[in-house]
PDB file of N, CA and C in Angstrom:
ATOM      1  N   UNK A   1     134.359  73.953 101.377  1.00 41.00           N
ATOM      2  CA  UNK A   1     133.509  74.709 100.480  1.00 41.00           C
ATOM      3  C   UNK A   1     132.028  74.466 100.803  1.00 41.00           C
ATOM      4  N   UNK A   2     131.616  72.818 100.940  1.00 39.00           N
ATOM      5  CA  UNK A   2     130.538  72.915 101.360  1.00 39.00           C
ATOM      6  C   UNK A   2     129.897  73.601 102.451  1.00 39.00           C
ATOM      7  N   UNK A   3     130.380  73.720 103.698  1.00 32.00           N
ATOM      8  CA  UNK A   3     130.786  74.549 104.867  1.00 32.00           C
ATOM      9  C   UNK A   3     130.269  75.971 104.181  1.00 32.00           C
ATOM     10  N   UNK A   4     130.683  76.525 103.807  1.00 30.00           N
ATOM     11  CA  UNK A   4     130.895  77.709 103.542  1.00 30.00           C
ATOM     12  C   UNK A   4     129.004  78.418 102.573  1.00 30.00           C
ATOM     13  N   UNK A   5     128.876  77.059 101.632  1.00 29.00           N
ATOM     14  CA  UNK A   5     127.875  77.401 101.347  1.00 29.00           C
ATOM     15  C   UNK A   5     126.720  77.191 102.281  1.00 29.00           C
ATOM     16  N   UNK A   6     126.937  75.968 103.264  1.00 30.00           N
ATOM     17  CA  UNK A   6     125.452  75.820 104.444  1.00 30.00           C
ATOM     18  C   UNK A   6     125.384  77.315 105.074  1.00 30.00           C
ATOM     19  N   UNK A   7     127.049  77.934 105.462  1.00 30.00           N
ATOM     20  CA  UNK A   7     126.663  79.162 106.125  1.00 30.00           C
ATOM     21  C   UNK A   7     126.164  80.434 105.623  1.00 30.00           C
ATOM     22  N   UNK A   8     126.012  80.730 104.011  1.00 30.00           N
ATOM     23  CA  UNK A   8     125.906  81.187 103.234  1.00 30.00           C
ATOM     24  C   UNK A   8     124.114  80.972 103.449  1.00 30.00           C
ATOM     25  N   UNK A   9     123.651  80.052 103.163  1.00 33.00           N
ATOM     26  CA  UNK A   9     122.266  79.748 103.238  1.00 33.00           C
ATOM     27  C   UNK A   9     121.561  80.071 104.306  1.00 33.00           C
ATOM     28  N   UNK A  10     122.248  79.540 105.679  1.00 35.00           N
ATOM     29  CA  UNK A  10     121.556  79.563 106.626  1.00 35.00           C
ATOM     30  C   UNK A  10     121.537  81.278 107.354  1.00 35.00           C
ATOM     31  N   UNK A  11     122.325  81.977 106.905  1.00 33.00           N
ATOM     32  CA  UNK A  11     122.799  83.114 107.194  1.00 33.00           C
ATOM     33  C   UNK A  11     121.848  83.723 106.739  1.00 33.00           C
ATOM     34  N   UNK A  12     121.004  83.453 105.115  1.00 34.00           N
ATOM     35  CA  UNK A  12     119.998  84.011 104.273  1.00 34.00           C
ATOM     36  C   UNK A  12     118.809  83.735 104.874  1.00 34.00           C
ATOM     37  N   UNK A  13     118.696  82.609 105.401  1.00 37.00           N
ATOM     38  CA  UNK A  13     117.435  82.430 105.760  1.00 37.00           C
ATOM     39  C   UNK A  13     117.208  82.796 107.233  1.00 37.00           C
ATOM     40  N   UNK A  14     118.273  82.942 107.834  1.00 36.00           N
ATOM     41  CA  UNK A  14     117.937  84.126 109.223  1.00 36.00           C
ATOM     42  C   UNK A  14     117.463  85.264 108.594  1.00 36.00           C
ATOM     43  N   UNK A  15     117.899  86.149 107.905  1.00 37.00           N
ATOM     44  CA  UNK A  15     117.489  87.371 107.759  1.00 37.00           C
ATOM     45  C   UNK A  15     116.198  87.136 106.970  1.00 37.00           C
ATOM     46  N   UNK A  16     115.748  86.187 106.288  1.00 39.00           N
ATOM     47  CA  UNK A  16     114.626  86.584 105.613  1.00 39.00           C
ATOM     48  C   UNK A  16     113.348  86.328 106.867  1.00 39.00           C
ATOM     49  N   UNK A  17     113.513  85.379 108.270  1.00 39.00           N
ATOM     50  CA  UNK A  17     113.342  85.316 109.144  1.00 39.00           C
ATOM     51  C   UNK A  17     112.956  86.471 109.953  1.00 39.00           C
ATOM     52  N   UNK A  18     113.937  86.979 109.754  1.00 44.00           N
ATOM     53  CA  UNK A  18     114.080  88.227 111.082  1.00 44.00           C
ATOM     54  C   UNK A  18     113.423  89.288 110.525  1.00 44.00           C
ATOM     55  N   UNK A  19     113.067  89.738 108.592  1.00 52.00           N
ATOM     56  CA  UNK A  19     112.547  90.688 108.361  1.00 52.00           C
ATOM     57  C   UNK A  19     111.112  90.860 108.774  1.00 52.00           C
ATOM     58  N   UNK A  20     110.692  91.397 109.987  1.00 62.00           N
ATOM     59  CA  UNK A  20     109.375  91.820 110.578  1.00 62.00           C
ATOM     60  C   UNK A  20     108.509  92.480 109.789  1.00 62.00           C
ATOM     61  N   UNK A  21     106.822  92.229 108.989  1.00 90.00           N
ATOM     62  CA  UNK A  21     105.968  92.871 108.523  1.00 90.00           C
ATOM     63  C   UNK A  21     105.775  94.337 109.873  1.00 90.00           C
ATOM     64  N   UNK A  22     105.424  95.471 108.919  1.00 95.00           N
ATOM     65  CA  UNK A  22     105.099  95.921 110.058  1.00 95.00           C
ATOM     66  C   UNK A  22     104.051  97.133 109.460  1.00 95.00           C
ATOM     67  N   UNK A  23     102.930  97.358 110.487  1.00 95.00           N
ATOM     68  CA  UNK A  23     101.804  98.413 109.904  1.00 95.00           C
ATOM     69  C   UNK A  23     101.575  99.515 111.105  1.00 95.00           C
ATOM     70  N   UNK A  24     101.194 100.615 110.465  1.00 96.00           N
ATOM     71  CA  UNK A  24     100.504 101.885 111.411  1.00 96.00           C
ATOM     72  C   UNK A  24      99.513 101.975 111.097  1.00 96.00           C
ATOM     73  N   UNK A  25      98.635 102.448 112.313  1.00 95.00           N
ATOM     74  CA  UNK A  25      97.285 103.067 111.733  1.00 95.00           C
ATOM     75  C   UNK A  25      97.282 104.344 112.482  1.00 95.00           C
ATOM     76  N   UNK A  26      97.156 105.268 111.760  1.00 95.00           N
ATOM     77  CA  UNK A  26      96.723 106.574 112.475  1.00 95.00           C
ATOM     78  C   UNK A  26      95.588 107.066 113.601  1.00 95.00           C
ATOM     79  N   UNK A  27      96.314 107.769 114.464  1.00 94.00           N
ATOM     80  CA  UNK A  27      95.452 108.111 115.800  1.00 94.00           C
ATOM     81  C   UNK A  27      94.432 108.792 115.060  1.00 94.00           C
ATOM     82  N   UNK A  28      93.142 108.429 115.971  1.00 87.00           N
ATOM     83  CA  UNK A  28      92.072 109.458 115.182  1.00 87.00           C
ATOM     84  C   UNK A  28      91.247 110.317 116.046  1.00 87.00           C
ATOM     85  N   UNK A  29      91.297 111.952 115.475  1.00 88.00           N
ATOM     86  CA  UNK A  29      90.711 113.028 116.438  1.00 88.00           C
ATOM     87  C   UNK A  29      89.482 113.399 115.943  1.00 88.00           C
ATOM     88  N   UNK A  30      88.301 112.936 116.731  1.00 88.00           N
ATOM     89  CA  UNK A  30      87.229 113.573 116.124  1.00 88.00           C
ATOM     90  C   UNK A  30      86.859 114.988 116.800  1.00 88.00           C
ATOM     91  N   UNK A  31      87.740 114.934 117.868  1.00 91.00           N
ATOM     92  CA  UNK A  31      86.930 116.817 118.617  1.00 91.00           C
ATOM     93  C   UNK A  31      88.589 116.956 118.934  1.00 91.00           C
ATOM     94  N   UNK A  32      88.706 118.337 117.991  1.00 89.00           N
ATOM     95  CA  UNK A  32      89.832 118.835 118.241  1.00 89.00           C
ATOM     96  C   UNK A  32      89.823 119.764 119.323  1.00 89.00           C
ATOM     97  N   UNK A  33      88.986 120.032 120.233  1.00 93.00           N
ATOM     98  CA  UNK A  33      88.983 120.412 121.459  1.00 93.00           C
ATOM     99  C   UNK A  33      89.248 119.787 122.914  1.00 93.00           C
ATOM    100  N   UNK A  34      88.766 118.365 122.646  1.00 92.00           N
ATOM    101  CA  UNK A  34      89.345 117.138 123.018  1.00 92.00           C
ATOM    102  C   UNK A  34      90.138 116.205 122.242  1.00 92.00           C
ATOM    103  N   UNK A  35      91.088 116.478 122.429  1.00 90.00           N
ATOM    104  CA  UNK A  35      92.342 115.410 122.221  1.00 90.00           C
ATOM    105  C   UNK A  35      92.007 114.240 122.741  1.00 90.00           C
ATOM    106  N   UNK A  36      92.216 112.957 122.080  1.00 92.00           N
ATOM    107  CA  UNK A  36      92.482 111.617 122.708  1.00 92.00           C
ATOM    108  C   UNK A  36      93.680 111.370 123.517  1.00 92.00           C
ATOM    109  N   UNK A  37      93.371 110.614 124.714  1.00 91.00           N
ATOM    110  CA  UNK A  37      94.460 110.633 126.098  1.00 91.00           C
ATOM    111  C   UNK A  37      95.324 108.885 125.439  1.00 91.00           C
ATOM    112  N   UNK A  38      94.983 108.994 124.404  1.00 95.00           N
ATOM    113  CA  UNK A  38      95.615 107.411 124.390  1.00 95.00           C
ATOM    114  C   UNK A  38      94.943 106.653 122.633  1.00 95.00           C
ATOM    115  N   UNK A  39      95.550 105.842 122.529  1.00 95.00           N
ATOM    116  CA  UNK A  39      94.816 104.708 121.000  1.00 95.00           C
ATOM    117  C   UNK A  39      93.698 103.588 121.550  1.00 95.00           C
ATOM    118  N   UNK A  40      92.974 103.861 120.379  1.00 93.00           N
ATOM    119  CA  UNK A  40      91.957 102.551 120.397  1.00 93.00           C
ATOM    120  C   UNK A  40      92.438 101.575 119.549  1.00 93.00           C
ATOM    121  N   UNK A  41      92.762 100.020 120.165  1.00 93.00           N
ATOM    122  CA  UNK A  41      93.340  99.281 119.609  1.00 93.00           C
ATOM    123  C   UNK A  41      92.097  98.556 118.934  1.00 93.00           C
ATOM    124  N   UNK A  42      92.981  97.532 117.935  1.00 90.00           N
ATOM    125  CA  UNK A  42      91.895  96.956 117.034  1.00 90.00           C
ATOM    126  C   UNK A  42      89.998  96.053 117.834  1.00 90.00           C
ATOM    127  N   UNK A  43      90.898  95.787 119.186  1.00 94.00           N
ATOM    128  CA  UNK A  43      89.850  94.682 120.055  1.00 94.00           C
ATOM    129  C   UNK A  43      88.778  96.133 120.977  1.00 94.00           C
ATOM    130  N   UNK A  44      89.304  97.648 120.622  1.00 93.00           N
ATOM    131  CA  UNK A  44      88.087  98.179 121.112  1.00 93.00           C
ATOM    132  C   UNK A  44      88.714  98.966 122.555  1.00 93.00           C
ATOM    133  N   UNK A  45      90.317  98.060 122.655  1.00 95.00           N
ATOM    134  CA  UNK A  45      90.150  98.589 124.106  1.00 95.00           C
ATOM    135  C   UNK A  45      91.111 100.054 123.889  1.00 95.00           C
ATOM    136  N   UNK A  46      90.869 101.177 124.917  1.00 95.00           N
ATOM    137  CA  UNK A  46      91.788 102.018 125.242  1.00 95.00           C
ATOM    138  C   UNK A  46      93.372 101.861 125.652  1.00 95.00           C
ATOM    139  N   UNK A  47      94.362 102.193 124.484  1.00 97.00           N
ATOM    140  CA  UNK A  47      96.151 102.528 125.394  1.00 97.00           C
ATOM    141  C   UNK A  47      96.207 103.625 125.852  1.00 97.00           C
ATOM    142  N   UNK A  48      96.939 103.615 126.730  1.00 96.00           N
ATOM    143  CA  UNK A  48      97.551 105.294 127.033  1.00 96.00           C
ATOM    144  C   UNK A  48      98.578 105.262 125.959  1.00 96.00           C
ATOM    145  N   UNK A  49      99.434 106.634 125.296  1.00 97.00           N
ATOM    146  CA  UNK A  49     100.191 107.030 124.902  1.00 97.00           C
ATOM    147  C   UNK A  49     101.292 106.391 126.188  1.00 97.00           C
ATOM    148  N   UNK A  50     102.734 105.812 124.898  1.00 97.00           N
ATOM    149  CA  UNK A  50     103.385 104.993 125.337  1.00 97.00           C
ATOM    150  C   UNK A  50     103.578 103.438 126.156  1.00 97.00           C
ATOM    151  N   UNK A  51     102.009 103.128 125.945  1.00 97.00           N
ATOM    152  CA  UNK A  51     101.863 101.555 125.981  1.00 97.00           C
ATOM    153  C   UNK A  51     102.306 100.600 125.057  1.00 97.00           C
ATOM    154  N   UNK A  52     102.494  99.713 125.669  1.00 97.00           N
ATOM    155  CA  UNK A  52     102.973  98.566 124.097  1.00 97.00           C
ATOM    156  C   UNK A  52     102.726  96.838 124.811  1.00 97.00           C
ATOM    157  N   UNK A  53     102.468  96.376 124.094  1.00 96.00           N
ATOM    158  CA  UNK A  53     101.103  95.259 124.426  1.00 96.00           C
ATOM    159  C   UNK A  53     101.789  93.855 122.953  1.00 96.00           C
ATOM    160  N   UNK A  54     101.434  92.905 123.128  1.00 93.00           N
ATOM    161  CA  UNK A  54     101.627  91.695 122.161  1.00 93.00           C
ATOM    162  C   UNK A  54     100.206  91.056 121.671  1.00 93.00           C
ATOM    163  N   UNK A  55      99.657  91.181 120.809  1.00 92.00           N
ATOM    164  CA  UNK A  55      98.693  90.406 120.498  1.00 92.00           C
ATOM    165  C   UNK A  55      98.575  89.512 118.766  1.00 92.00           C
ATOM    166  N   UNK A  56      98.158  88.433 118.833  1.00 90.00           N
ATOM    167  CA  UNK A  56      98.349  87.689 117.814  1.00 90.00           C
ATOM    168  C   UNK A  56      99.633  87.461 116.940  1.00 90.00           C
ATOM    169  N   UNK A  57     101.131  87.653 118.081  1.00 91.00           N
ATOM    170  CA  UNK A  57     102.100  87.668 117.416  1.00 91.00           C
ATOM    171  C   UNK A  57     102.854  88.838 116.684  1.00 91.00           C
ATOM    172  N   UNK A  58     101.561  90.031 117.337  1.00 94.00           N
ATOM    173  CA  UNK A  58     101.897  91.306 116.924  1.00 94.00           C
ATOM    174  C   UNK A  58     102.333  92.542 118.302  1.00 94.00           C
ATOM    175  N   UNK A  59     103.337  92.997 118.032  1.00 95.00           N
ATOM    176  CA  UNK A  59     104.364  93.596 119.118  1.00 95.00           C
ATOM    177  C   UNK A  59     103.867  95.416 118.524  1.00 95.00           C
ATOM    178  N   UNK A  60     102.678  95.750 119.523  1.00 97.00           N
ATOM    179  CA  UNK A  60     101.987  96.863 119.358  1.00 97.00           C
ATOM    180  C   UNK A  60     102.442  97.989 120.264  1.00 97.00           C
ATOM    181  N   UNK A  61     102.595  99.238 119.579  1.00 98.00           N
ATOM    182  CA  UNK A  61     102.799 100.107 120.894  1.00 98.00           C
ATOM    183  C   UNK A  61     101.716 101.434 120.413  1.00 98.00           C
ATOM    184  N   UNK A  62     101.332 102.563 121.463  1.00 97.00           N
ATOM    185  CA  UNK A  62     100.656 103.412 121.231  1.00 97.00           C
ATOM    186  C   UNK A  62     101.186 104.829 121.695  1.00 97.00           C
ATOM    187  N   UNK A  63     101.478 105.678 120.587  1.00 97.00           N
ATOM    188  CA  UNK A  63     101.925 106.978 120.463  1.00 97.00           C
ATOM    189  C   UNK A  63     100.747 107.957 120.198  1.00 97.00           C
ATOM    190  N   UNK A  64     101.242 109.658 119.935  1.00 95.00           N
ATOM    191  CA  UNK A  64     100.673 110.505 120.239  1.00 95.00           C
ATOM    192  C   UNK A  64      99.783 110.650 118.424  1.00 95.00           C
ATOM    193  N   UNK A  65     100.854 109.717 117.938  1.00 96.00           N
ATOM    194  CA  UNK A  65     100.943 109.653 116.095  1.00 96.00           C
ATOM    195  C   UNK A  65      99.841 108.342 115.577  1.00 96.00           C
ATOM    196  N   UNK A  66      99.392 107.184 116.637  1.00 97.00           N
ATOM    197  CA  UNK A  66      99.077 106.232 116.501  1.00 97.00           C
ATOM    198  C   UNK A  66      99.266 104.899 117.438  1.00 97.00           C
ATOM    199  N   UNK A  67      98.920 103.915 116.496  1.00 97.00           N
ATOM    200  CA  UNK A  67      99.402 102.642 117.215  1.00 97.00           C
ATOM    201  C   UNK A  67     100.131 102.365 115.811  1.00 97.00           C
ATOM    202  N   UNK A  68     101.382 101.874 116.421  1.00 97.00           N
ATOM    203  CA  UNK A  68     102.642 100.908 115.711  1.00 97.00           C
ATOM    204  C   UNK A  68     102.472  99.583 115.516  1.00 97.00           C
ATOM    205  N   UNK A  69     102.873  98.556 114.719  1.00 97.00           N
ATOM    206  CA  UNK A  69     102.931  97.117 115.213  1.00 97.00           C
ATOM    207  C   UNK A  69     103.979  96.651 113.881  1.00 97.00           C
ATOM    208  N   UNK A  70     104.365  95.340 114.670  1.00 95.00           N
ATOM    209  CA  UNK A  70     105.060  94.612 114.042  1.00 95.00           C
ATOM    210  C   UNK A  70     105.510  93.505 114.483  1.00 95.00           C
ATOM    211  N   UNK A  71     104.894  92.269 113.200  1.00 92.00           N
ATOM    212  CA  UNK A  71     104.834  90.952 113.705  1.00 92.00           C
ATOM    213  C   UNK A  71     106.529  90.399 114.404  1.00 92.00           C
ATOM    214  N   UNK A  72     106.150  89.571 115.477  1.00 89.00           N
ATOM    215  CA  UNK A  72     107.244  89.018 116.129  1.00 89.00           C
ATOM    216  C   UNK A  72     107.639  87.857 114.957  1.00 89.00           C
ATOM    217  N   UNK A  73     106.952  87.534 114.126  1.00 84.00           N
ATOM    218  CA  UNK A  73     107.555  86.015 113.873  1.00 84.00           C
ATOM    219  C   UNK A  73     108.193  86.238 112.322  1.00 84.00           C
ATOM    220  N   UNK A  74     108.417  87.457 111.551  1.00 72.00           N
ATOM    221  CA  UNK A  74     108.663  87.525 110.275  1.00 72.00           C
ATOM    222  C   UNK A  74     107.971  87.494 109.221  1.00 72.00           C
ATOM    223  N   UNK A  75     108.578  87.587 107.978  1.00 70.00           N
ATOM    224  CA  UNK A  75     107.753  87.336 106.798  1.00 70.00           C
ATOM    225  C   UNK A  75     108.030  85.674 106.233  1.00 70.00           C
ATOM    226  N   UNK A  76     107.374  84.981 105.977  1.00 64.00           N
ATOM    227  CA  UNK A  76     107.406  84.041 105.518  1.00 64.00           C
ATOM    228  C   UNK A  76     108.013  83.333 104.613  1.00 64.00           C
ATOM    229  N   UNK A  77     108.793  82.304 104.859  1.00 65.00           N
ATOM    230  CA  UNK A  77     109.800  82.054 103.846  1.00 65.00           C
ATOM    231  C   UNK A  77     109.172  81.148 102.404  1.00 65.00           C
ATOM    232  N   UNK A  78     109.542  81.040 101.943  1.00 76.00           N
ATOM    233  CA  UNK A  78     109.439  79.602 100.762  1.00 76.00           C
ATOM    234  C   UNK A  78     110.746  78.272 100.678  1.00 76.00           C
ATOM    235  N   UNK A  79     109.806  77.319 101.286  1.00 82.00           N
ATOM    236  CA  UNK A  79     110.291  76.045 101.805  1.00 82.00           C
ATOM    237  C   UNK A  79     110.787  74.957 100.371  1.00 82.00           C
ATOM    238  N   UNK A  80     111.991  74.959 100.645  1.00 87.00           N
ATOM    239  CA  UNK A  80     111.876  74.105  99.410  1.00 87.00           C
ATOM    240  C   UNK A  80     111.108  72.552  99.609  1.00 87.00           C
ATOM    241  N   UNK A  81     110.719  71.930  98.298  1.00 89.00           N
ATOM    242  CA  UNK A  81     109.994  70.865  98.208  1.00 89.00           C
ATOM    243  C   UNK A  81     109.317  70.075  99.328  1.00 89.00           C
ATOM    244  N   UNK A  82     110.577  69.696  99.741  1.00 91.00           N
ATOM    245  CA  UNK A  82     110.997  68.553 100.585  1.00 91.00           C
ATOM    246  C   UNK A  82     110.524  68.911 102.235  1.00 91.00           C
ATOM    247  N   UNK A  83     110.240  70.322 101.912  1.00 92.00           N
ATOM    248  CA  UNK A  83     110.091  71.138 103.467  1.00 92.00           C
ATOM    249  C   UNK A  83     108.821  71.953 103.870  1.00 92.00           C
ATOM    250  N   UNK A  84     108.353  72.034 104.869  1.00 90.00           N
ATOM    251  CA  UNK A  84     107.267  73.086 104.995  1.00 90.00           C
ATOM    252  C   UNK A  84     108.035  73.690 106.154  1.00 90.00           C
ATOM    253  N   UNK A  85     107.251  75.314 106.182  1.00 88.00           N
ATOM    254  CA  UNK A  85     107.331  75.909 107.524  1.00 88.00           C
ATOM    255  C   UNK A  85     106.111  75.964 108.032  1.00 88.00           C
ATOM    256  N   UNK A  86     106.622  75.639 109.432  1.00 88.00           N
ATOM    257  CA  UNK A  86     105.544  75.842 111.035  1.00 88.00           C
ATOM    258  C   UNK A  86     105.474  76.991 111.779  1.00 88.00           C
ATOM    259  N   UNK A  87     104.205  77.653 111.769  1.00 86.00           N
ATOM    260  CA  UNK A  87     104.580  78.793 112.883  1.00 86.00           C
ATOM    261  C   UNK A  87     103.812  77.938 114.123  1.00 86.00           C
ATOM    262  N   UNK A  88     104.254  78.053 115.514  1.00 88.00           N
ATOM    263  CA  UNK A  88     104.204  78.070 116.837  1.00 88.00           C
ATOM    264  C   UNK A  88     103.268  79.741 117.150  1.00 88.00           C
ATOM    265  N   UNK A  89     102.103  79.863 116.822  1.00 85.00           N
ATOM    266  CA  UNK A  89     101.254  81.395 117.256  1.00 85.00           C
ATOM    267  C   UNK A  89     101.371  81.715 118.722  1.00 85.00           C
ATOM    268  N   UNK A  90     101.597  80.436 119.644  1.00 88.00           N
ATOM    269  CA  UNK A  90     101.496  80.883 121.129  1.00 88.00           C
ATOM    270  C   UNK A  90     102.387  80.666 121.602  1.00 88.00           C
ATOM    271  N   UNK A  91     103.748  80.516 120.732  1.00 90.00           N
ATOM    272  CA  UNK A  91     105.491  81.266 121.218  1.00 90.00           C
ATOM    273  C   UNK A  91     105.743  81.752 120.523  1.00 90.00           C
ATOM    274  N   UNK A  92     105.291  82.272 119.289  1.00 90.00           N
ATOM    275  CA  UNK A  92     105.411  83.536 118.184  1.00 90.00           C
ATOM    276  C   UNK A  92     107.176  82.849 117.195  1.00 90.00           C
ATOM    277  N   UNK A  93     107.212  81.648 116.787  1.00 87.00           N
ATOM    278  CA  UNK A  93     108.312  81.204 116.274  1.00 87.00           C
ATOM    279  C   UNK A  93     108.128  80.645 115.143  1.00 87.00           C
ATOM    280  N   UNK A  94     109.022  80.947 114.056  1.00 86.00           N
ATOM    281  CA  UNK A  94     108.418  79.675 112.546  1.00 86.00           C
ATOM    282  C   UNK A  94     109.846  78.599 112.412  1.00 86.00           C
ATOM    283  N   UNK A  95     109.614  77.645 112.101  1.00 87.00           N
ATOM    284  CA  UNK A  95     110.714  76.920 111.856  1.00 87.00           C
ATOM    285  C   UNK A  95     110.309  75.872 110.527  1.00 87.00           C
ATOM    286  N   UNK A  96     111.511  75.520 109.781  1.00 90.00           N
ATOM    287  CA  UNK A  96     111.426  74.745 108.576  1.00 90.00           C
ATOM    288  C   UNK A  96     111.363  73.412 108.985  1.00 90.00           C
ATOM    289  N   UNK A  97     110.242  72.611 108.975  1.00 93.00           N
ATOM    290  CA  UNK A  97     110.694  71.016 108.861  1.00 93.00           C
ATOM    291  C   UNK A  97     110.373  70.117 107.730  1.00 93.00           C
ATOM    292  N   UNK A  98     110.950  68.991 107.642  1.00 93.00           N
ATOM    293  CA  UNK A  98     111.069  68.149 106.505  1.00 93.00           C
ATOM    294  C   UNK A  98     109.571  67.541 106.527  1.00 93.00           C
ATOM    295  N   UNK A  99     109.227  67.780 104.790  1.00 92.00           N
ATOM    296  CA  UNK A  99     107.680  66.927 104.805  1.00 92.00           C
ATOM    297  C   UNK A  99     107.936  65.623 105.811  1.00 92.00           C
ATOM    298  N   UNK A 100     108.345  64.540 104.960  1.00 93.00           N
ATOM    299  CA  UNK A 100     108.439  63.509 105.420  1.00 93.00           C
ATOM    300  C   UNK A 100     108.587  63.247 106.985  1.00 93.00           C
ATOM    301  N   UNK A 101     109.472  63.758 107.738  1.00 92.00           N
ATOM    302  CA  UNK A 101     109.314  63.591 109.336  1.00 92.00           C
ATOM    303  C   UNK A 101     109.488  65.561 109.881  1.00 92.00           C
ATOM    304  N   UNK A 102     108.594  65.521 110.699  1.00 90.00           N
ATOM    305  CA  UNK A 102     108.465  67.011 111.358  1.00 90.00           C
ATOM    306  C   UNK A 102     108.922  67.352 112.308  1.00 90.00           C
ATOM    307  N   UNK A 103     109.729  66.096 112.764  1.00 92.00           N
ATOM    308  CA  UNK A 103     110.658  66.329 113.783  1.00 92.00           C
ATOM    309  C   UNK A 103     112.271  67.002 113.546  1.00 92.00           C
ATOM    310  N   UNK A 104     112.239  66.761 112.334  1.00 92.00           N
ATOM    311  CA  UNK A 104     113.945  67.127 111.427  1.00 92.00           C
ATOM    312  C   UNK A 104     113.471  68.530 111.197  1.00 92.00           C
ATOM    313  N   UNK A 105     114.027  69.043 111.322  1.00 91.00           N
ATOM    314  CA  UNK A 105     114.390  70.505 110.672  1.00 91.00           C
ATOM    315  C   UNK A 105     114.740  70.611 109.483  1.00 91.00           C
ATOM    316  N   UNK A 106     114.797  71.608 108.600  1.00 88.00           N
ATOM    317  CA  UNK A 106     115.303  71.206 107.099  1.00 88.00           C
ATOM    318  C   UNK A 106     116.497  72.512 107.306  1.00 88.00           C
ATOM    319  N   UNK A 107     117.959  72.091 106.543  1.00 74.00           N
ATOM    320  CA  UNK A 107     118.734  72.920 106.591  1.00 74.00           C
ATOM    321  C   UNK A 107     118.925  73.386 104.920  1.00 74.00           C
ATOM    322  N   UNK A 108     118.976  74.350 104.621  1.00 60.00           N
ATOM    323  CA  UNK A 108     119.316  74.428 102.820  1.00 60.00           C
ATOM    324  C   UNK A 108     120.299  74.575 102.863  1.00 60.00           C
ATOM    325  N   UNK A 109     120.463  73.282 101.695  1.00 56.00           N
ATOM    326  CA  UNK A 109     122.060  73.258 100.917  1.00 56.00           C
ATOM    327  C   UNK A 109     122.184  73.777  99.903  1.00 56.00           C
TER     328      UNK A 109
END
């Protein structure tokens, strides 16, 4: 039974894991005689239509509609007490570890 509930938990906290924030911003036409050949991303630079690029953990692509994105690392969980979560920004990963040592992982029971 116990079994059954760790997999129960840990099963929950993958998916709350895996649920990706995700935002659009609309392409913008100021001369409808000239069409834009591509998106201006947030840092200024030019995509072509059908680029897709990673920045700050964010998995961006650029269409005829916009630029897409959506974070690689999830929405953020709530750690019980005993636990905090770590995100890793420059391998895009969060994981739960135990206040007390940060080397343990925390599993919910």
């Amino acid at each position: 039974m116990r079994f059954l509930i760790f997999i129960t938990f840990s099963t929950l906290a993958l998916v709350a894991l895996c649920h990706a924030q995700c935002f659009f911003k609309e392409l913008e036409i100021t001369d409808i005689n000239n069409p834009p050949k591509g998106c201006k991303d947030a840092d200024g630079v030019m995509r072509k239509f059908g680029d897709s690029w990673v920045k700050d953990c964010n998995e961006c692509s650029c269409s005829a509609e916009g630029i897409g994105c959506c974070s690689k690392i999830g929405d953020m969980l709530e750690a019980p007490p005993d636990c905090e979560v770590v995100i890793n920004k420059e391998q895009c990963t969060v994981k739960m570890v135990m206040k007390a040592d940060k080397t343990k992982e925390c599993v919910p029971v």
